[in-house]
CSV table of C-alpha atoms and ligand atoms in Angstrom, one decimal:
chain,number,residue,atom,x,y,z
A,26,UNK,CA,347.8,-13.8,72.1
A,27,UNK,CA,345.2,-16.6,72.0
A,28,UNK,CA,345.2,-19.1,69.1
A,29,UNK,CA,342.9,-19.2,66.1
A,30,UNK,CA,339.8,-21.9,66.9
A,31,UNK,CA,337.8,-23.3,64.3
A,32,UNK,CA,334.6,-24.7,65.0
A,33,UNK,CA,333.9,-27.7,62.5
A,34,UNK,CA,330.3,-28.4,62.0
A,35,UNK,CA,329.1,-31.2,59.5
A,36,UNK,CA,325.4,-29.8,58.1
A,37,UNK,CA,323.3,-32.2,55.8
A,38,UNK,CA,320.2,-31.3,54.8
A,39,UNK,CA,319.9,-29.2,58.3
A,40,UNK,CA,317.6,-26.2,57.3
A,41,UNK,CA,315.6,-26.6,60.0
A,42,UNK,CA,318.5,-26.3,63.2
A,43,UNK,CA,321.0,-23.9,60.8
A,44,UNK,CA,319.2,-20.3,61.6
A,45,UNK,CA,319.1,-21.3,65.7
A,46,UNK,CA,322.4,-22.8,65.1
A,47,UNK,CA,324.7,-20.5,63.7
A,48,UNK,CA,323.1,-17.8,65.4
A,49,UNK,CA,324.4,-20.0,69.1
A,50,UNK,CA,327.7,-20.9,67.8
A,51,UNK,CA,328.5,-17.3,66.7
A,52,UNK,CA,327.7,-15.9,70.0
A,53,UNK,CA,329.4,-18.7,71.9
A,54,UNK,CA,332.6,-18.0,69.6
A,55,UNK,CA,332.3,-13.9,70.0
A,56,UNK,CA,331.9,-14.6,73.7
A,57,UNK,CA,335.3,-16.9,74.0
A,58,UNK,CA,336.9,-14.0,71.7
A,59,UNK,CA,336.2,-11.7,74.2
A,60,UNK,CA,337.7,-13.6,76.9
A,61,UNK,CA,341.0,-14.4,75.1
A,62,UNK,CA,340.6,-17.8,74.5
A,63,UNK,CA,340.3,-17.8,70.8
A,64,UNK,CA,341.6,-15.4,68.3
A,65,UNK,CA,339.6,-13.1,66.6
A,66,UNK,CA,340.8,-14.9,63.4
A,67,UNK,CA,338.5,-17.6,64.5
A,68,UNK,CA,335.7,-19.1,62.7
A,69,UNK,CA,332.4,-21.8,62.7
A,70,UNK,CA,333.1,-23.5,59.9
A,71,UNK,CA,330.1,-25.3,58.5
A,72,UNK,CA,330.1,-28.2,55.7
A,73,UNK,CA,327.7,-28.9,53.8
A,74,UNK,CA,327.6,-32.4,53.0
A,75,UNK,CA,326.0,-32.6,49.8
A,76,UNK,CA,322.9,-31.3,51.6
A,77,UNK,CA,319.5,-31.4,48.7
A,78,UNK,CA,317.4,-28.7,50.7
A,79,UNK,CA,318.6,-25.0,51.3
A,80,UNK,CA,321.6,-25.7,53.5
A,81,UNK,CA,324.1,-24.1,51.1
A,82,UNK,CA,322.4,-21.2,50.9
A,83,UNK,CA,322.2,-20.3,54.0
A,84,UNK,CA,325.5,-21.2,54.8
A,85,UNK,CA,326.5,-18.6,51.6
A,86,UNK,CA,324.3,-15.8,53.0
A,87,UNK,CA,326.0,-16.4,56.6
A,88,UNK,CA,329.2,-15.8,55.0
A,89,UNK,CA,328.1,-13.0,53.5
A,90,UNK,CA,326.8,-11.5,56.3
A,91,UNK,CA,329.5,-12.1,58.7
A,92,UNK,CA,333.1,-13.3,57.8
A,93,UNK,CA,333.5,-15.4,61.2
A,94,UNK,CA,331.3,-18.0,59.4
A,95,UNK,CA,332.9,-19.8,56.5
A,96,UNK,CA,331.3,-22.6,54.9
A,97,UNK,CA,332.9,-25.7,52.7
A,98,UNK,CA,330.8,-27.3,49.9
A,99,UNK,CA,331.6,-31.2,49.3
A,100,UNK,CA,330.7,-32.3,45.8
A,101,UNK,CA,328.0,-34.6,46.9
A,102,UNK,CA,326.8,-36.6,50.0
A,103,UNK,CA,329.7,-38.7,51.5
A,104,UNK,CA,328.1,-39.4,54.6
A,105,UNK,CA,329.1,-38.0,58.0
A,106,UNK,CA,332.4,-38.7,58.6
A,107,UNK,CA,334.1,-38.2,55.4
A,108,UNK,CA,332.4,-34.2,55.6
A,109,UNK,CA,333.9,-34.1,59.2
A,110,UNK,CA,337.4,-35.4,58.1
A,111,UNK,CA,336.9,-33.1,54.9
A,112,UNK,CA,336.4,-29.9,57.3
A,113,UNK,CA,339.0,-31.0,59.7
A,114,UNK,CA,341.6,-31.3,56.4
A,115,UNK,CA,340.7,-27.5,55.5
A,116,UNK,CA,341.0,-26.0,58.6
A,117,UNK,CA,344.3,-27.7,59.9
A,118,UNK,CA,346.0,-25.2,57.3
A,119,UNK,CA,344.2,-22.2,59.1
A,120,UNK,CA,343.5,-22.8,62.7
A,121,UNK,CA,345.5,-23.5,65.7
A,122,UNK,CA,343.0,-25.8,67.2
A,123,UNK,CA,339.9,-27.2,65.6
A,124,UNK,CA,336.5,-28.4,68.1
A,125,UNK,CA,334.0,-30.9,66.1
A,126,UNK,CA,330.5,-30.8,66.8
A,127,UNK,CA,326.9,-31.6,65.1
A,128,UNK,CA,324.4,-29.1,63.4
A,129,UNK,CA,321.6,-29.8,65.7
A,130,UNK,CA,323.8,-29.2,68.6
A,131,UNK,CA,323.1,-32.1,70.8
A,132,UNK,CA,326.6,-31.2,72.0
A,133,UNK,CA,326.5,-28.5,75.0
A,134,UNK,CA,328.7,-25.8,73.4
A,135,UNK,CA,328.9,-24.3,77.2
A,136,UNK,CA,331.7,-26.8,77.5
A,137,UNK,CA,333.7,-25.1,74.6
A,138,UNK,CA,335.5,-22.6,77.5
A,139,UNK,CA,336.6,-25.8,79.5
A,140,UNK,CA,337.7,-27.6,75.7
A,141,UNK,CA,339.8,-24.9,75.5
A,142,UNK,CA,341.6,-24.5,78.9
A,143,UNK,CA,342.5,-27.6,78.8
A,144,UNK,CA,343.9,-27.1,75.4
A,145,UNK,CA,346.3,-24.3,77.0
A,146,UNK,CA,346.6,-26.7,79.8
A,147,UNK,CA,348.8,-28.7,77.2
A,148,UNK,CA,346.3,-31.3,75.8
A,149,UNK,CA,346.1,-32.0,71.5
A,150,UNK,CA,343.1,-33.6,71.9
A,151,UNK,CA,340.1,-33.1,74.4
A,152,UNK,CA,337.3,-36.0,74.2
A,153,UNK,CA,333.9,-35.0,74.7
A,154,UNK,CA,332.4,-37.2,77.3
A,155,UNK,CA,328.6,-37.6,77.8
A,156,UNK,CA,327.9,-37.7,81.5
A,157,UNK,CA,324.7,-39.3,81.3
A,158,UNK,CA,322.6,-40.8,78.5
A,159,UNK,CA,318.9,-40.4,79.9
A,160,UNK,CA,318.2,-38.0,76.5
A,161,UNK,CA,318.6,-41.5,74.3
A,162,UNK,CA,316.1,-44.0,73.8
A,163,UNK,CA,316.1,-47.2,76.0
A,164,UNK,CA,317.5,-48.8,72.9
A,165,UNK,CA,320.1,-46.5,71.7
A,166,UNK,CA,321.4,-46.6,75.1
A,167,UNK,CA,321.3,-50.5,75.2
A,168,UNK,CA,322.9,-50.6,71.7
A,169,UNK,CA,325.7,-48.2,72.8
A,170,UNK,CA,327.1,-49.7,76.1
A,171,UNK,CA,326.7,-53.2,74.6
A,172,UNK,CA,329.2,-52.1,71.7
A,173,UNK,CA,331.2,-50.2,73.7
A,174,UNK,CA,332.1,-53.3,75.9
A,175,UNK,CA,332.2,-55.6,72.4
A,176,UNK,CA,334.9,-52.9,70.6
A,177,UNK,CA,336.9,-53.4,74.0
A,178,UNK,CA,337.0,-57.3,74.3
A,179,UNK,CA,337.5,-57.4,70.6
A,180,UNK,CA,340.7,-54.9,71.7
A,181,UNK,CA,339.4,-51.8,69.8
A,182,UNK,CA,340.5,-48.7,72.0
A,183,UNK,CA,337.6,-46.1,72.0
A,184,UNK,CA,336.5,-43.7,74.7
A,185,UNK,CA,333.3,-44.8,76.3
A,186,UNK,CA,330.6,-42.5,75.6
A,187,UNK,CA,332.4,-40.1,73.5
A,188,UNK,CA,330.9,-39.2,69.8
A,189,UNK,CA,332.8,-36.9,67.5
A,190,UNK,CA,332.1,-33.9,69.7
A,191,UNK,CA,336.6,-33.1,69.6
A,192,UNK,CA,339.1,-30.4,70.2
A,193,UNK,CA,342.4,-31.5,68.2
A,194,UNK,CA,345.1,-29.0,67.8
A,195,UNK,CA,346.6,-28.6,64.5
A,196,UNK,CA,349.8,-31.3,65.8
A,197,UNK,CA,347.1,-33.8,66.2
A,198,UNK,CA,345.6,-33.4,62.9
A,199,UNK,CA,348.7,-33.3,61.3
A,200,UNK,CA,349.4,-37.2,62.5
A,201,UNK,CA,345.6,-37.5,61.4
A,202,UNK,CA,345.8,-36.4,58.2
A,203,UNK,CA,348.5,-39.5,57.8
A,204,UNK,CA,346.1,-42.1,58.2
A,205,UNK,CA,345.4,-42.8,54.5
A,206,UNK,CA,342.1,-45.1,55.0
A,207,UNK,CA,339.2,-45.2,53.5
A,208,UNK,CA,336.7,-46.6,55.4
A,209,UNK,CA,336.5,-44.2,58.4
A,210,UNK,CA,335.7,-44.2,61.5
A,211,UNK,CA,337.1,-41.6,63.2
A,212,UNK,CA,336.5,-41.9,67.0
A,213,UNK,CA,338.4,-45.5,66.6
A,214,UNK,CA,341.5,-43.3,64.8
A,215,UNK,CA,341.8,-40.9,67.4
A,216,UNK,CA,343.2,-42.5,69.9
A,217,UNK,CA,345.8,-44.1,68.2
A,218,UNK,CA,347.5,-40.3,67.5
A,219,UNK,CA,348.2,-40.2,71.3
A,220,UNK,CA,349.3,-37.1,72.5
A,221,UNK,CA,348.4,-35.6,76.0
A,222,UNK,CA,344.9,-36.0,76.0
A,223,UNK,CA,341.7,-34.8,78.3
A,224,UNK,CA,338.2,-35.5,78.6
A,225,UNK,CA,335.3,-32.4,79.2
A,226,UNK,CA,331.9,-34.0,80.6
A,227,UNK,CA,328.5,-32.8,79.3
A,228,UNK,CA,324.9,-33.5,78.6
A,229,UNK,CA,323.9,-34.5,75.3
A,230,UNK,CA,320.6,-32.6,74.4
A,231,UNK,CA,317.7,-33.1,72.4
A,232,UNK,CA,317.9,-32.5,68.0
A,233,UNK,CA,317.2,-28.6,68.1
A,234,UNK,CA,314.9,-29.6,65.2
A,235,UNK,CA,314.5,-31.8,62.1
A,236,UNK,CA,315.0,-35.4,61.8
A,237,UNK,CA,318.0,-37.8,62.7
A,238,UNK,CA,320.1,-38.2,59.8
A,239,UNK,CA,321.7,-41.5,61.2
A,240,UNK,CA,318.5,-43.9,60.9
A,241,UNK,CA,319.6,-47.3,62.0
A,242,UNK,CA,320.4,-49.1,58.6
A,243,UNK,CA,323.7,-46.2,58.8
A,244,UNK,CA,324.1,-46.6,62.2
A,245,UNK,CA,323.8,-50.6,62.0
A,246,UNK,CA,327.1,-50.2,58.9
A,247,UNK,CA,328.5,-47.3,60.9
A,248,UNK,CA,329.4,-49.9,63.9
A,249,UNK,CA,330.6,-52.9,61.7
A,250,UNK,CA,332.7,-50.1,60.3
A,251,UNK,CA,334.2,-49.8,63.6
A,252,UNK,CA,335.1,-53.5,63.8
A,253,UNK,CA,336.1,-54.8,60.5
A,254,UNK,CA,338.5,-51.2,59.9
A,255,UNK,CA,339.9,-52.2,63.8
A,256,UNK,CA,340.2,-55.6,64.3
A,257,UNK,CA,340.6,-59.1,62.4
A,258,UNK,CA,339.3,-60.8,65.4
A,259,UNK,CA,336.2,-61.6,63.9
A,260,UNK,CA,338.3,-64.2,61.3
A,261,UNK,CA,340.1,-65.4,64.0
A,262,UNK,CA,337.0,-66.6,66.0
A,263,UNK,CA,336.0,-68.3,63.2
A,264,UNK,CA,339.1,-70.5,62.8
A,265,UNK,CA,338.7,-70.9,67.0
A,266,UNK,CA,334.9,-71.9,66.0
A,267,UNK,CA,336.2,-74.5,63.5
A,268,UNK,CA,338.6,-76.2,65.4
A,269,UNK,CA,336.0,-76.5,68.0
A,270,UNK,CA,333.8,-77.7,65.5
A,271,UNK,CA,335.9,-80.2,64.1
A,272,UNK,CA,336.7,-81.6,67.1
A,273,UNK,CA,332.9,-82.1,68.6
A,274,UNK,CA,332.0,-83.5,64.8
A,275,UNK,CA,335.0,-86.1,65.2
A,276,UNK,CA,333.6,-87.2,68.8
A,277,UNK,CA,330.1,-87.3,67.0
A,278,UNK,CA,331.4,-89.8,64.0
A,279,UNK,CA,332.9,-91.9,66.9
A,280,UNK,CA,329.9,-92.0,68.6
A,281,UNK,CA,327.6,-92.9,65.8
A,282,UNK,CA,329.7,-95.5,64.6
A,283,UNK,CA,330.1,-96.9,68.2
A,284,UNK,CA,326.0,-96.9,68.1
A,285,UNK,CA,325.6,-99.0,64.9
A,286,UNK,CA,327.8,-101.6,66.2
A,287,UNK,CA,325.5,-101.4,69.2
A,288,UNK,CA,321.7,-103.2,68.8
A,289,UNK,CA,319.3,-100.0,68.9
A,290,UNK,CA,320.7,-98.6,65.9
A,291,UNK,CA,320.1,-94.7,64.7
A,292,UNK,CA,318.5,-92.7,62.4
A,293,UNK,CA,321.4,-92.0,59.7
A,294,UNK,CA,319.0,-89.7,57.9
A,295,UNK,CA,318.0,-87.2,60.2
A,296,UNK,CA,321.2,-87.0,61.8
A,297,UNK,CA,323.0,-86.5,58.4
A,298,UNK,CA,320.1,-83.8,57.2
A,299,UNK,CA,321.1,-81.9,60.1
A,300,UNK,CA,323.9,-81.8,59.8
A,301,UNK,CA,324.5,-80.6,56.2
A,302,UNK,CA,322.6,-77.1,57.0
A,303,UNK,CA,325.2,-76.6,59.8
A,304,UNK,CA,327.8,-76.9,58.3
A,305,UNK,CA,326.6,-75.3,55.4
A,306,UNK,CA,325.4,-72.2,57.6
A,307,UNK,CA,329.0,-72.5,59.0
A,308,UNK,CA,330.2,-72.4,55.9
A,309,UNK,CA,328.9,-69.2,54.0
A,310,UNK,CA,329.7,-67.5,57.8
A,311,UNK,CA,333.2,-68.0,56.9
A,312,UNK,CA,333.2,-67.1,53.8
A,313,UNK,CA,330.9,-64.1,54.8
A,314,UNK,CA,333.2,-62.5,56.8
A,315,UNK,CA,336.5,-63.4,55.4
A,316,UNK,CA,334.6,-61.6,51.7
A,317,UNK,CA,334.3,-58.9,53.8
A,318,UNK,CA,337.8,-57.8,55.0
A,319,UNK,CA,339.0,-58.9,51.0
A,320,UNK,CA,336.1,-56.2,49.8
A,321,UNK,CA,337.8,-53.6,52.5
A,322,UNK,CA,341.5,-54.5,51.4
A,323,UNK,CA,339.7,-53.5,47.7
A,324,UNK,CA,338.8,-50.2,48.5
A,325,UNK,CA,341.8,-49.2,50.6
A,326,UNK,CA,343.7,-50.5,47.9
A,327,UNK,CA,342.1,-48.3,45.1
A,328,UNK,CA,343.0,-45.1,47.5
A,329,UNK,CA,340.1,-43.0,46.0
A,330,UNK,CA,339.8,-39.5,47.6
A,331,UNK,CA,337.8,-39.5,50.5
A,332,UNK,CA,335.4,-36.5,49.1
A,333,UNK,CA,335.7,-34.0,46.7
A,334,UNK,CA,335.5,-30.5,47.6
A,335,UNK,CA,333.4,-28.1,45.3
A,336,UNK,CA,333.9,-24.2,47.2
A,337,UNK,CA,335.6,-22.9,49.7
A,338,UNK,CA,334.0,-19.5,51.5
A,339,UNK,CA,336.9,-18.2,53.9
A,340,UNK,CA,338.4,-15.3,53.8
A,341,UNK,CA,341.9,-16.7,54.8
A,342,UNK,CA,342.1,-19.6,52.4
A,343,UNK,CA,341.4,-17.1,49.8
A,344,UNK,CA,344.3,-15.1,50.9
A,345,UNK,CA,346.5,-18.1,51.3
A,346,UNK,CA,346.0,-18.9,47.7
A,347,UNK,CA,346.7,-16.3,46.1
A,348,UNK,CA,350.0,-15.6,48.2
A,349,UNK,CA,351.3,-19.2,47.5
A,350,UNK,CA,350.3,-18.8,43.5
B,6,LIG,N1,325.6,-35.7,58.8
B,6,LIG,C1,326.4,-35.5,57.7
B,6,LIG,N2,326.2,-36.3,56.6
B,6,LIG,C2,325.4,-37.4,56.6
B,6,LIG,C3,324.6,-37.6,57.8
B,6,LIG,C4,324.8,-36.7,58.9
B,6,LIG,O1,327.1,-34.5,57.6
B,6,LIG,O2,325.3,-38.1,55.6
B,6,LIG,C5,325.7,-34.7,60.0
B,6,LIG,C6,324.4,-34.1,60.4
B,6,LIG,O3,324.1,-33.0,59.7
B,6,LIG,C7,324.8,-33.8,61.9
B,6,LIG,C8,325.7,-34.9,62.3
B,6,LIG,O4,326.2,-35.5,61.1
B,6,LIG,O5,325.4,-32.5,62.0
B,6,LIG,C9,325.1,-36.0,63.1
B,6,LIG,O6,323.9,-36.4,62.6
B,6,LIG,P1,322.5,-36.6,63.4
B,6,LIG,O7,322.5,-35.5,64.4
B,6,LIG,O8,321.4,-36.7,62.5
B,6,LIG,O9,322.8,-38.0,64.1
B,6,LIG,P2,322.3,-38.5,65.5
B,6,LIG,O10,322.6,-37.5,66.5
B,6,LIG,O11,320.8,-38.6,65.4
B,6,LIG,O12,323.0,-39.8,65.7
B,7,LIG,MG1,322.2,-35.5,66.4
């Protein structure tokens, strides 16, 4: 008997992809039903993160036209992944094993028969890995292997090229849902579960349609999420900095003074101009970046909920419910 797969796909404001979309994912699922990898139990589970165009009405006429789609409504816009995390939560009480993917399927779903052999195989969590990165701009990919090697000499453990395109049985989310955080960033969290683990290689491929929905002002906080929620390091290498510092501005005061005792003399002035906007620049550095792990303590100490969930539209939550009340 095969296990119940559900197929967890973030949606904002994604009119445009949905129709093409669900009407992919629904024959890729029927397809791995038919072959016994999944359960006929299983679903495409689409949320709709506060979306402001006509994603949750599709999603509602989906579900009403065919039960293996359910759909999740979050209260408003929480931003990527607190709707994946907020999907992942909801289906860990109804599926056996859960794949991630985005809307506009840039993720080959032809890989979802491999994602799940290796999830018999033994595996809790299969990375999706992209082989190549020839779709991406020159810039996205320079961004993207330049952070990739940053996160690993700052000791962040992340796969190299993998997004949030995941299988996770319901063991691994489980241990997942015990990371109380706020600040996300889920392909950081991962790998600390552990687990047996495996990697599936794909092509990324073009947005199906519409417009990113990551323009580069969320990308630019999505990676600094990535290092302040892993690593301290950054504070660190600015006490390293200032012990350097204080030890080069020592052998400058020596210096100087050596020179006024000598016969050329020095400009005082220019020397002391300069440096009062170093260390002033130095200065509100420090204080920059030590203000922004207090702010981050802030929030994770207020343990607000990570998104709110407005309706539910699956047959077998519904039937849970009412057998537990
Ligand atoms: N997304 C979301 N909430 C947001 C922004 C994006 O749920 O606030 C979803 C979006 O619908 C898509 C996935 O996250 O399914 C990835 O977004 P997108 O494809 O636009 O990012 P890109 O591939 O351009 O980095
Ligand atoms: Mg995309």
């Amino acid at each position: 008997m095969a296990d119940i797969l559900y197929i967890v796909v973030p949606c904002y404001n994604e009119e445009d992809v949905l129709p093409e979309t669900s009407r992919r994912l629904k024959e890729k699922l029927t397809n791995l039903i038919e072959h016994g990898l999944a359960s006929e139990q299983s679903r495409i589970l689409f949320v709709d993160d506060g979306s402001t165009d006509s994603t949750w009405s599709f999603i509602e006429r989906s579900h009403q036209s065919a039960e293996i789609f359910s759909g999740l409504k979050l209260s408003r816009n929480r931003g990527h992944q607190n709707a994946l995390l907020a999907g992942l939560m909801t289906a860990m009480s109804l599926a056996d094993v859960t794949v991630s993917l985005d809307a506009d399927l840039q993720d080959d779903i032809g890989c979802l028969d491999e994602f799940m052999e290796k999830y018999y195989d033994g595996c809790d969590i299969v990375y999706g890995v992209r082989a190549d990165r020839t779709t991406d701009s020159f810039f996205k990919r320079w961004s993207a292997h330049t952070y990739y090697n940053f996160m690993k000499k700052l000791g962040v453990h992340i796969i190299y090229n993998h997004a949030d395109y995941r299988l996770m049985s319901r063991r691994a989310l489980e241990e997942l849902s015990e990371f109380r955080e706020v600040n996300l960033f889920l392909r950081g969290m991962i790998p600390l579960i552990g687990y047996k683990t495996g990697t599936v290689e794909y092509t990324r491929n073009k947005r199906l349609a519409g417009t990113t929905k990551y323009p580069l002002r969320k990308m630019l906080s999505f990676a600094w999420e990535g290092i302040s929620s892993f690593t301290v390091r950054p504070i660190r290498y600015i006490t390293v900095l200032g012990g350097v510092m204080l030890l080069f501005s020592m052998l400058g005061l020596i210096y100087t003074l050596c020179r006024n005792f000598s016969a050329e003399g020095i400009s005082l002035y220019s020397i002391c101009l300069s440096s009062i906007w170093f260390i002033g620049s130095l200065q509100l550095l420090a204080i920059g970046l030590v203000g922004e792990y207090v702010g981050k303590t802030y929030m994770e100490v207020k343990k607000r909920p990570r998104y709110i969930i407005e309706k539910i539209l699956d047959e077998a939550f519904e039937n849970k419910k009412t057998y537990i009340s």
